[in-house]
PDB file of C-alpha atoms and ligand atoms in Angstrom:
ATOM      1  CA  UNK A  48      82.750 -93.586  14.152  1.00 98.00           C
ATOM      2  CA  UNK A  49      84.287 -90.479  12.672  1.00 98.00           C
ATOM      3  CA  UNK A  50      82.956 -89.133   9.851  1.00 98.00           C
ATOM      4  CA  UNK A  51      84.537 -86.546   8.186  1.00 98.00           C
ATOM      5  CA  UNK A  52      82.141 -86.774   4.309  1.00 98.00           C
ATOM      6  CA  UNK A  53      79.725 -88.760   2.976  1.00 98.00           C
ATOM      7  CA  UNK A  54      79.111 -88.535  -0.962  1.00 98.00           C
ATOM      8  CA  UNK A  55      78.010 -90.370  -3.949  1.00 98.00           C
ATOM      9  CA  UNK A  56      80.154 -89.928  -7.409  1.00 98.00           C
ATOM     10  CA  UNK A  57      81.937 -92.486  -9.324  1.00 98.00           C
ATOM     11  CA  UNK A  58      84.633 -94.453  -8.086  1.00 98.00           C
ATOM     12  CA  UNK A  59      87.341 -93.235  -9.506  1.00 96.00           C
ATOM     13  CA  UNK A  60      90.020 -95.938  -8.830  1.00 95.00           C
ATOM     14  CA  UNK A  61      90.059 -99.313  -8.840  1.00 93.00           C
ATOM     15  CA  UNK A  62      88.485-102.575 -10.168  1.00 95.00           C
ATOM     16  CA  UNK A  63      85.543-100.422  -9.892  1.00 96.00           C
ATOM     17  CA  UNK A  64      86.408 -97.084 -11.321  1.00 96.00           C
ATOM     18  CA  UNK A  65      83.874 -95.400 -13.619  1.00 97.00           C
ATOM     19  CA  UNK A  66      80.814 -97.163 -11.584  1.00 98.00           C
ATOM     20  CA  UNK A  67      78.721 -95.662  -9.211  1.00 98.00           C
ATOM     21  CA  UNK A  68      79.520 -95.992  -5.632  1.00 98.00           C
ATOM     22  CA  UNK A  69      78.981 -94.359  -1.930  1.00 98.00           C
ATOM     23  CA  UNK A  70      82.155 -93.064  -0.465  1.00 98.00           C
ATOM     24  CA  UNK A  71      82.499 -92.751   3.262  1.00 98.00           C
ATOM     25  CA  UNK A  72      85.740 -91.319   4.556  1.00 98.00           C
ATOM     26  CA  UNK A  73      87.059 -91.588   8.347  1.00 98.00           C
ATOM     27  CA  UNK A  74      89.103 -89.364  10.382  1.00 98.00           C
ATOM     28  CA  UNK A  75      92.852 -90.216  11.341  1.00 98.00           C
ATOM     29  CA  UNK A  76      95.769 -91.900   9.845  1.00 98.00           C
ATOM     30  CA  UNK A  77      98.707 -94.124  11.147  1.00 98.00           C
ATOM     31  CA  UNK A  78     100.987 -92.622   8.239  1.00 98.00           C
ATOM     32  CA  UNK A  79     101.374 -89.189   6.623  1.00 98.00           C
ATOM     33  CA  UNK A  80     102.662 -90.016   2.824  1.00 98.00           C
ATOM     34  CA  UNK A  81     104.331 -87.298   1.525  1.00 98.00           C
ATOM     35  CA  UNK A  82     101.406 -86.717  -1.795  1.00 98.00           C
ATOM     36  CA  UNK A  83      98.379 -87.267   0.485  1.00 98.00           C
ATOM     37  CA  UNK A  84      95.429 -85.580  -1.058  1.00 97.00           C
ATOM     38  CA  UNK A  85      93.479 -85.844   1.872  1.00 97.00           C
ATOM     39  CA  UNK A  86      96.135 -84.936   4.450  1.00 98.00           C
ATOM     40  CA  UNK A  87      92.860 -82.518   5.988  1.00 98.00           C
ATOM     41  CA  UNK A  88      90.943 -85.855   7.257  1.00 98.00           C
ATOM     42  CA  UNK A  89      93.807 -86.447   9.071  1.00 98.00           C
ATOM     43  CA  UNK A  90      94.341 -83.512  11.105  1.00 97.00           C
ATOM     44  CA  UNK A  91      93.447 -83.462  14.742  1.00 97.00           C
ATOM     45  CA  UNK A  92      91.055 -80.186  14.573  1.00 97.00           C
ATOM     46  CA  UNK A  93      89.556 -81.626  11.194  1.00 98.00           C
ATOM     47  CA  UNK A  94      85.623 -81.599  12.139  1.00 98.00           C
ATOM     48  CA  UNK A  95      83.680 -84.748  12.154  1.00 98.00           C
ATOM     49  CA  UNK A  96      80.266 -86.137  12.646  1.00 98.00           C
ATOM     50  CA  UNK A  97      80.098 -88.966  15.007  1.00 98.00           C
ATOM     51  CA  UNK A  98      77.919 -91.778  13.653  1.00 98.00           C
ATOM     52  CA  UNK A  99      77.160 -95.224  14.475  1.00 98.00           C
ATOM     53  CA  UNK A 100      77.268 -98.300  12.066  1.00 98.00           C
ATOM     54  CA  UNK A 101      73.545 -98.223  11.902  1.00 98.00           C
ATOM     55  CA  UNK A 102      73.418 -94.894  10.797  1.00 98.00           C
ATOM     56  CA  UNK A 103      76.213 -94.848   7.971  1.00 98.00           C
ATOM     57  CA  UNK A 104      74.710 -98.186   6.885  1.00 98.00           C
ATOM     58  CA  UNK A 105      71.180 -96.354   6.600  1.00 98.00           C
ATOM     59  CA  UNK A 106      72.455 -93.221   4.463  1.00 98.00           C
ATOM     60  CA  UNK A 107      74.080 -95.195   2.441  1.00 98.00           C
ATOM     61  CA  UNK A 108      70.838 -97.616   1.951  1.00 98.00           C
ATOM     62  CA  UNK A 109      69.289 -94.413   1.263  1.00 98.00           C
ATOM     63  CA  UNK A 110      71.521 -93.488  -1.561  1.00 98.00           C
ATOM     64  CA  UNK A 111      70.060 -96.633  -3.734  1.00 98.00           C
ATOM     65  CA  UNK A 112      74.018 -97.378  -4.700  1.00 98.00           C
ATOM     66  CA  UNK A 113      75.170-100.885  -4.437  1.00 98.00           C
ATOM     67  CA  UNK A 114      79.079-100.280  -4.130  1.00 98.00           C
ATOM     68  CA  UNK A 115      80.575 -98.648  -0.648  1.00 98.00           C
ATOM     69  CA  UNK A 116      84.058 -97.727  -0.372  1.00 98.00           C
ATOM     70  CA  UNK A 117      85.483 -97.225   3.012  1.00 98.00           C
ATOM     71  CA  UNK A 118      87.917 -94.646   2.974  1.00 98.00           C
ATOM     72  CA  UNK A 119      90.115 -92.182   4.547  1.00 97.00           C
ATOM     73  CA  UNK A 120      92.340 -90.908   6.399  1.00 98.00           C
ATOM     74  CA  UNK A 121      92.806 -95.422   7.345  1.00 98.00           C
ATOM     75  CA  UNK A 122      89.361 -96.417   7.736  1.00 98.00           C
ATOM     76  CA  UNK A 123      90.101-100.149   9.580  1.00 98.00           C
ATOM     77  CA  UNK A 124      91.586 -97.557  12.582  1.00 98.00           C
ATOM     78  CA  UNK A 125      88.211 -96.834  13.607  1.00 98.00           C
ATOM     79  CA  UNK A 126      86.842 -98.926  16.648  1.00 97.00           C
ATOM     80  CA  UNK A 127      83.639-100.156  14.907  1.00 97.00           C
ATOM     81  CA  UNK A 128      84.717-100.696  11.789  1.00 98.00           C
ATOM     82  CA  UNK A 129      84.712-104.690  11.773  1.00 96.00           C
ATOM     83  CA  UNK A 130      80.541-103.883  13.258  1.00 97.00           C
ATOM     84  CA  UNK A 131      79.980-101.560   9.935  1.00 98.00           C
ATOM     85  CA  UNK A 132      81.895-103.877   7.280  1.00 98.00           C
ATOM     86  CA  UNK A 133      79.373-106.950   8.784  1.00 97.00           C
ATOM     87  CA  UNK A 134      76.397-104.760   8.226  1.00 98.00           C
ATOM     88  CA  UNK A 135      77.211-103.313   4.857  1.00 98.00           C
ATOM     89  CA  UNK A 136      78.244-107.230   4.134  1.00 98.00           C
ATOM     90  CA  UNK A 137      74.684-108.270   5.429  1.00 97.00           C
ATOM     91  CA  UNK A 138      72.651-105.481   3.155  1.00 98.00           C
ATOM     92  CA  UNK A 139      73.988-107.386  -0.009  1.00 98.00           C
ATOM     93  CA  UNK A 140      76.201-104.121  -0.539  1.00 98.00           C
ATOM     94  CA  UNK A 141      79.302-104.648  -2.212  1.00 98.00           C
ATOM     95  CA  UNK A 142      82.373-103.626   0.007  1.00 98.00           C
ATOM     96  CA  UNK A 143      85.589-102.043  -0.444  1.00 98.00           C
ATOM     97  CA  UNK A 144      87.950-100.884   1.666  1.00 98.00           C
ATOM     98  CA  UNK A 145      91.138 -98.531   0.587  1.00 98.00           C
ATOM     99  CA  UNK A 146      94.016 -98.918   3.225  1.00 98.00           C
ATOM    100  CA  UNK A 147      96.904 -98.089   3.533  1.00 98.00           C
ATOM    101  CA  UNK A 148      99.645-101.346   3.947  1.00 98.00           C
ATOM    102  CA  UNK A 149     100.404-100.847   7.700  1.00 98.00           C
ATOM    103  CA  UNK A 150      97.194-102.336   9.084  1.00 98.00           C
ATOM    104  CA  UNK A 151      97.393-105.782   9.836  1.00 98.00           C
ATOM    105  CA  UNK A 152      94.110-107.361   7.577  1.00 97.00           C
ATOM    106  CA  UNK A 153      94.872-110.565   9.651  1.00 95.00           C
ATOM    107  CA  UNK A 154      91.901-108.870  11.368  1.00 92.00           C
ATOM    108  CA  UNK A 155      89.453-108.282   8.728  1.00 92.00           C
ATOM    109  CA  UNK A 156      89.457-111.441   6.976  1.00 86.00           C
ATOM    110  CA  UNK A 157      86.766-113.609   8.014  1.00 87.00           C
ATOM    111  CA  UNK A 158      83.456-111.989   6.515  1.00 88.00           C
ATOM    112  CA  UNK A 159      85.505-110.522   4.025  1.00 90.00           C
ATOM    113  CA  UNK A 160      84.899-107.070   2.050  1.00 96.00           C
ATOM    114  CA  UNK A 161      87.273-106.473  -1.096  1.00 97.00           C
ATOM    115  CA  UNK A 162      90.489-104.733  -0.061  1.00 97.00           C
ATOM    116  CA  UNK A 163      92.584-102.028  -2.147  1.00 98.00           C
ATOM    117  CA  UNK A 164      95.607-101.905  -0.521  1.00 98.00           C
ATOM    118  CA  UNK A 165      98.367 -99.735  -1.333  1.00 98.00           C
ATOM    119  CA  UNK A 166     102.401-100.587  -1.034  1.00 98.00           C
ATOM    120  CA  UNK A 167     103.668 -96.950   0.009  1.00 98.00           C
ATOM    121  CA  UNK A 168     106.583 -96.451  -2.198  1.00 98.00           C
ATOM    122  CA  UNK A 169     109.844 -94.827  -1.266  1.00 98.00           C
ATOM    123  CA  UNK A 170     108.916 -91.407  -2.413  1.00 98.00           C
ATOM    124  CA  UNK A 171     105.552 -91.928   0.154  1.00 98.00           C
ATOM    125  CA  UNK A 172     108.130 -91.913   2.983  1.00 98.00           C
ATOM    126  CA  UNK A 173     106.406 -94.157   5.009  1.00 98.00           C
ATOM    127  CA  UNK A 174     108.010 -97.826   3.523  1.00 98.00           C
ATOM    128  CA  UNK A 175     109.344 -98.741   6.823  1.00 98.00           C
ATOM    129  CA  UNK A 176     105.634 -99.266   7.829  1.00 98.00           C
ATOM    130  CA  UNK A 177     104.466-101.419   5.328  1.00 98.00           C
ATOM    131  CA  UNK A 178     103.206-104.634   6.925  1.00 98.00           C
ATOM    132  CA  UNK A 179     104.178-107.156   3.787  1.00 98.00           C
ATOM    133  CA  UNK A 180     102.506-110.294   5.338  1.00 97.00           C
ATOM    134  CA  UNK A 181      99.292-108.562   4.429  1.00 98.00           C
ATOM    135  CA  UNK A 182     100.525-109.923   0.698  1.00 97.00           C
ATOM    136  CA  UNK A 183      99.662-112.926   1.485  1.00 96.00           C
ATOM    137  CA  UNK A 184      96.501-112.585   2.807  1.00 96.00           C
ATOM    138  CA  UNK A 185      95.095-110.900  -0.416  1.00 97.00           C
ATOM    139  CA  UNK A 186      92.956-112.904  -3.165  1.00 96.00           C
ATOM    140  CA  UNK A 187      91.769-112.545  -7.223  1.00 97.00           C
ATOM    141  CA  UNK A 188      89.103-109.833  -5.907  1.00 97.00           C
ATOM    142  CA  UNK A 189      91.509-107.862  -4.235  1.00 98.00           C
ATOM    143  CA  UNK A 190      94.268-104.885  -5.136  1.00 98.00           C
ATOM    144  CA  UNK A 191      97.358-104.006  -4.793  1.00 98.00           C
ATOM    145  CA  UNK A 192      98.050-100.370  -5.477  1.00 98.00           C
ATOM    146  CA  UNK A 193     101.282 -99.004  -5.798  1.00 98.00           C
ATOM    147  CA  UNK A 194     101.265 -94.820  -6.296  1.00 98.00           C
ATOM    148  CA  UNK A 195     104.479 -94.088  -7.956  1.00 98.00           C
ATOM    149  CA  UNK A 196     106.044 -90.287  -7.881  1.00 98.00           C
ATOM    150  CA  UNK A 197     109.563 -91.554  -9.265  1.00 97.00           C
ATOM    151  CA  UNK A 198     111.772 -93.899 -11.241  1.00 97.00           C
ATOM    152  CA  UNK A 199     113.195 -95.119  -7.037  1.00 98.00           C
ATOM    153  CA  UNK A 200     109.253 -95.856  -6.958  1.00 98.00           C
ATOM    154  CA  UNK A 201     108.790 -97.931 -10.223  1.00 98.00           C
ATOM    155  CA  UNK A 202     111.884 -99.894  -9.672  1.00 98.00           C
ATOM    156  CA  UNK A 203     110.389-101.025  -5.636  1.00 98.00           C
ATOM    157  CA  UNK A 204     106.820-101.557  -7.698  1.00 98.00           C
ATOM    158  CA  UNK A 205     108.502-104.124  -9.966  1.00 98.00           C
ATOM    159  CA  UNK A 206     110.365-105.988  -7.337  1.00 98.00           C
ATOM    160  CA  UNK A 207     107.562-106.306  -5.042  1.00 98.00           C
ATOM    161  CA  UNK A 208     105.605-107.485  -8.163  1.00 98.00           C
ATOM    162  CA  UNK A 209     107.676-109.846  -8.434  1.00 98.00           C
ATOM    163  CA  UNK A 210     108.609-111.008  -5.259  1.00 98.00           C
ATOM    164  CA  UNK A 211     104.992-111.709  -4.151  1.00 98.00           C
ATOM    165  CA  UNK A 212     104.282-113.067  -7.749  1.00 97.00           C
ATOM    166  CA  UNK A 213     101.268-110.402  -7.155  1.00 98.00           C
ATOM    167  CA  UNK A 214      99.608-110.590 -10.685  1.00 98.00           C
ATOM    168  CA  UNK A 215      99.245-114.626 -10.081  1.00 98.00           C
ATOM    169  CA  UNK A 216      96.778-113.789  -6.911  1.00 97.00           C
ATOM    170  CA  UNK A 217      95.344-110.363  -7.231  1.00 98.00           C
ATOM    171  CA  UNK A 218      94.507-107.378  -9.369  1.00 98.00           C
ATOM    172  CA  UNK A 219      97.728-104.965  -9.540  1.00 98.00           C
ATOM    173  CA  UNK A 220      97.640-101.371 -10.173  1.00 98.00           C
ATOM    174  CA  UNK A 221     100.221 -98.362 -11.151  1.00 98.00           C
ATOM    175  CA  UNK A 222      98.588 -94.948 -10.576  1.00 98.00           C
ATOM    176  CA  UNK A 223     101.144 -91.762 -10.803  1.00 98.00           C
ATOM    177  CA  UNK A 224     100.983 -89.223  -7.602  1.00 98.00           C
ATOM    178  CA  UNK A 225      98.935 -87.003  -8.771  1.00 94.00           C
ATOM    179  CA  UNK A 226     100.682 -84.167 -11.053  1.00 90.00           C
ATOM    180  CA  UNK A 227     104.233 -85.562 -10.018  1.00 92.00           C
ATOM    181  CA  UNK A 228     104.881 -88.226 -12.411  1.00 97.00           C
ATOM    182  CA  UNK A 229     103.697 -88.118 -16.281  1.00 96.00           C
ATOM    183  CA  UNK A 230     101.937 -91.192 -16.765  1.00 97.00           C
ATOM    184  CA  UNK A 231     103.876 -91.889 -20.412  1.00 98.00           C
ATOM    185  CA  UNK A 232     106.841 -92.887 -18.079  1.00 98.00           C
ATOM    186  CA  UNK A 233     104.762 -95.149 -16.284  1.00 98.00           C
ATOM    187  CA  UNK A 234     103.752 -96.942 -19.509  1.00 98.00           C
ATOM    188  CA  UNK A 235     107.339 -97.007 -21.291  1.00 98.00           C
ATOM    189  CA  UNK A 236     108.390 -98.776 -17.137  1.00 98.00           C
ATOM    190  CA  UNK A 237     105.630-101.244 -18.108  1.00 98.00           C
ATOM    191  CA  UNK A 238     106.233-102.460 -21.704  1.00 98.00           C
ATOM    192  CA  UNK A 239     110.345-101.951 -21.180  1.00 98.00           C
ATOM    193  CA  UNK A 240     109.535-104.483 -18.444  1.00 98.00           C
ATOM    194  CA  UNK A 241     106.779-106.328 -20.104  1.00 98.00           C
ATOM    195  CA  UNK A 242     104.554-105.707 -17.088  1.00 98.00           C
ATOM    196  CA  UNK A 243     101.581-108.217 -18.101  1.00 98.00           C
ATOM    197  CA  UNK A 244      98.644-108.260 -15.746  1.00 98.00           C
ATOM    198  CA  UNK A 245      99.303-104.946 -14.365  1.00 98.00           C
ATOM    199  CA  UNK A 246      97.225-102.008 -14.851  1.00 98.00           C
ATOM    200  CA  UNK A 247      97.652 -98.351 -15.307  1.00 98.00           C
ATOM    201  CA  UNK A 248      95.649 -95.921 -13.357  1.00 97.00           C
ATOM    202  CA  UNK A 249      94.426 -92.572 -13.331  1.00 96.00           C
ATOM    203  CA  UNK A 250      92.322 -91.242 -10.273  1.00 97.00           C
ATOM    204  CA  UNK A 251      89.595 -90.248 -12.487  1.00 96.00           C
ATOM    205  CA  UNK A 252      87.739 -87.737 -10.465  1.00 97.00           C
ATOM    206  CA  UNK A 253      90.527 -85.811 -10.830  1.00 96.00           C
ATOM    207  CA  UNK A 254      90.468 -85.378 -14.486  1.00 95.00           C
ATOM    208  CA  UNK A 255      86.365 -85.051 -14.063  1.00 97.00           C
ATOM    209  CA  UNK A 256      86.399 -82.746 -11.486  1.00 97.00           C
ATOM    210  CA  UNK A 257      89.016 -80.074  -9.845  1.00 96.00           C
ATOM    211  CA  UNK A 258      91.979 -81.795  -8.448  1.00 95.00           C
ATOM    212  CA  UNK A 259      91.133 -80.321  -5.169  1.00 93.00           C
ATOM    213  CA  UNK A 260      87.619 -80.339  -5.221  1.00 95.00           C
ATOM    214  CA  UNK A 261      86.107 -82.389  -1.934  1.00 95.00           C
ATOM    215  CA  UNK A 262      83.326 -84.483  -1.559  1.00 95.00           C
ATOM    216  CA  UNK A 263      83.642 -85.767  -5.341  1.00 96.00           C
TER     217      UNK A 263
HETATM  218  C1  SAM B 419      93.664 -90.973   0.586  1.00 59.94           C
HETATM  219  S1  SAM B 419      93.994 -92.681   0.652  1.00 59.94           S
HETATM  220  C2  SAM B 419      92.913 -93.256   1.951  1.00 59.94           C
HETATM  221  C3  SAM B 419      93.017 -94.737   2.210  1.00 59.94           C
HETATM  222  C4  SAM B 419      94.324 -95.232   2.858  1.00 59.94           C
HETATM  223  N1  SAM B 419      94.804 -94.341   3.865  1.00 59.94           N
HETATM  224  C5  SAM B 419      95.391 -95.451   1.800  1.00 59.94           C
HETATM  225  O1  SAM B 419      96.394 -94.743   1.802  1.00 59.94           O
HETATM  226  O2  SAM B 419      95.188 -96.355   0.981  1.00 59.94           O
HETATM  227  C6  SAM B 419      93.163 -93.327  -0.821  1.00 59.94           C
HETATM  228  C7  SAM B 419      94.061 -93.568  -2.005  1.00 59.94           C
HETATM  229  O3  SAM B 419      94.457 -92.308  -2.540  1.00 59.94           O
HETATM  230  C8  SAM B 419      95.810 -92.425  -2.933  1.00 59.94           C
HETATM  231  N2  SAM B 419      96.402 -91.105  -3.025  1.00 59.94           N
HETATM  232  C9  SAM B 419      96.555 -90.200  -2.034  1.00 59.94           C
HETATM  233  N3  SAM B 419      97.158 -89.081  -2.480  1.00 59.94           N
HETATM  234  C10 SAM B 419      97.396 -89.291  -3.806  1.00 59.94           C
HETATM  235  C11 SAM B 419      97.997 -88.510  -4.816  1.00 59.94           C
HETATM  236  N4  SAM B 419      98.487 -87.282  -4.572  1.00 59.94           N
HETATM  237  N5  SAM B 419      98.068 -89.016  -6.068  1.00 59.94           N
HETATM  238  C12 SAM B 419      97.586 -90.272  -6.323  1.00 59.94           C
HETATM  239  N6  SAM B 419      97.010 -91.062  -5.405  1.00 59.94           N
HETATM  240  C13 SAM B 419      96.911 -90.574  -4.154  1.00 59.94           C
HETATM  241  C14 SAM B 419      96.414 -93.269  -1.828  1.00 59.94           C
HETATM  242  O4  SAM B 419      97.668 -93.773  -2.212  1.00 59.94           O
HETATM  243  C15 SAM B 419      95.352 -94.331  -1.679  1.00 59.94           C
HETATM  244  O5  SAM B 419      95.534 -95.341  -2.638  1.00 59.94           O
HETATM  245  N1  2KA B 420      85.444 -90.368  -6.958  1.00 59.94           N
HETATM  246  C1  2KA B 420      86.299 -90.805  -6.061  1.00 59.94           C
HETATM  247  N2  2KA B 420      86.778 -92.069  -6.146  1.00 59.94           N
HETATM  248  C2  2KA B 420      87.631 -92.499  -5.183  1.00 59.94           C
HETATM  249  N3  2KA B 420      88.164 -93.732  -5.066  1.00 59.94           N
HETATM  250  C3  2KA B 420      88.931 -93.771  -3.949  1.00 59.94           C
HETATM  251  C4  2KA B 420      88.876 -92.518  -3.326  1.00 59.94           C
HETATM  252  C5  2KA B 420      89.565 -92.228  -2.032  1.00 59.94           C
HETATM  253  O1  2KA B 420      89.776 -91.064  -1.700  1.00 59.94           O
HETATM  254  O2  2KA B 420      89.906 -93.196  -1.350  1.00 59.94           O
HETATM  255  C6  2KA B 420      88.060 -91.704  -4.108  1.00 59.94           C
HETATM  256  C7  2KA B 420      87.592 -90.349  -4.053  1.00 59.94           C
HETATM  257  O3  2KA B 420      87.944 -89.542  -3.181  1.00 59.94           O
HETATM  258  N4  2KA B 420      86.715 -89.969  -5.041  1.00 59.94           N
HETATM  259  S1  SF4 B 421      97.980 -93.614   4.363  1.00 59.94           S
HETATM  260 FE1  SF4 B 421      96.394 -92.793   3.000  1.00 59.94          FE
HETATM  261  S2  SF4 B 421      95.308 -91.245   4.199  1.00 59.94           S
HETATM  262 FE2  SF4 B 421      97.161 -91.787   5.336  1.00 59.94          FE
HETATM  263  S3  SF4 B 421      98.599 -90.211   4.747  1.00 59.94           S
HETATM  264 FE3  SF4 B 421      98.906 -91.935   3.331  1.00 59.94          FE
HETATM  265  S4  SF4 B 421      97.563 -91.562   1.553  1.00 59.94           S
HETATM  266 FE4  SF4 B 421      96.943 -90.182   3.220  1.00 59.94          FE
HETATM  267 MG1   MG B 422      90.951 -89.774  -2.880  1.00 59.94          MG
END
């Protein structure tokens, strides 16, 4: 599998945000959103370590951290990822996976890790990718995401909100892009639209640590 960092921090988004957790994030991506703050993962000459599912299952044993979040670049495009998810499953670690919408979790749904899974907005330019039968596949311990950059983006958030009736089967989440949006507008979109059940979010190891800063 390739392995582009390992680390241990808090997760900073999420049902889990603000706990402790092991992050492992893979090389490559089937979509190149316009905000991406890890566009580097998913460049060709980006360096790598190549590791099995043993050994990324025994660092992160090592780390004495109970929550694992599979990340990226799109982590379910690596070959073994179905062999590490079983063994991180089988450790009594708690799994989550971030992807991206345009992986089909039809897949992944048997022994069954938690899924975060974004809806790329407009302003992501990548919408025409977005696989929406993976909606219905998603349960109460599961995410939708939805990272907003405009008003174009709240507006699509709402409808798909609605259209799914996503707050009746999973947790739902608005988190600005990252310095593009100010998260007040965010908040006045949710109460003018009485958005109960969804949840604001702020990447928080961005506010903890340097914006830019890797490997936190
Ligand atoms: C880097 S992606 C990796 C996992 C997967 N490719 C995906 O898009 O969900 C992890 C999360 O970071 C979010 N993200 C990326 N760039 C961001 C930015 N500039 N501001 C806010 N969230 C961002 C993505 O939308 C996604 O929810
Ligand atoms: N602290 C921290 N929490 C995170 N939650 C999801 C992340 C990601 O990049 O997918 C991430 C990350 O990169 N750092
Ligand atoms: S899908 Fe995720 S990793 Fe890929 S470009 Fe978009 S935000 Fe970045
Ligand atoms: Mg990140």
């Amino acid at each position: 599998m390739k392995v582009v960092e390992k680390f241990t921090s808090i997760n900073g988004e999420g049902t889990r945000a603000g706990e402790l957790a092991v992050f492992v994030r893979f090389k490559g991506c089937n979509l190149r959103c316009s905000y991406c703050d890890t566009m580097w993962a998913n460049e060709p000459d980006c360096p790598y370590e190549e590791e099995t599912p043993e050994e990324i299952l025994n660092y992160v044993l090592g780390t004495g951290i109970r929550n694992v979040t599979l990340t990226g670049g799109e982590p379910l495009l690596q070959k073994d990822i179905r062999e590490l998810i079983h063994l991180l499953l089988q450790a009594g670690l708690q799994v989550e996976i971030e992807t991206n919408g345009a992986v089909d979790l039809s897949a992944f749904c048997e022994e069954r890790p938690v899924f975060t899974m974004d809806y790329k907005l407009p302003s992501s330019g990548c919408e025409e990718y977005m696989i929406t039968e993976n909606m219905e596949l998603l349960g109460k311990d599961d995410t939708v995401k939805f990272v907003c950059g405009s008003k174009k983006d709240l507006l699509k958030a709402l409808d798909m909100i609605q259209t799914y009736n996503l707050t009746n089967r999973c947790h739902v989440y608005l988190s600005p892009v990252f310095g593009s949006i100010e998260p007040v507008q965010i908040v006045e979109f949710m109460l003018k639209h009485r958005l109960n059940g969804v949840r604001l979010q702020i990447q928080m190891h961005k506010v903890i640590w340097d914006p830019n800063e890797r490997g936190v």
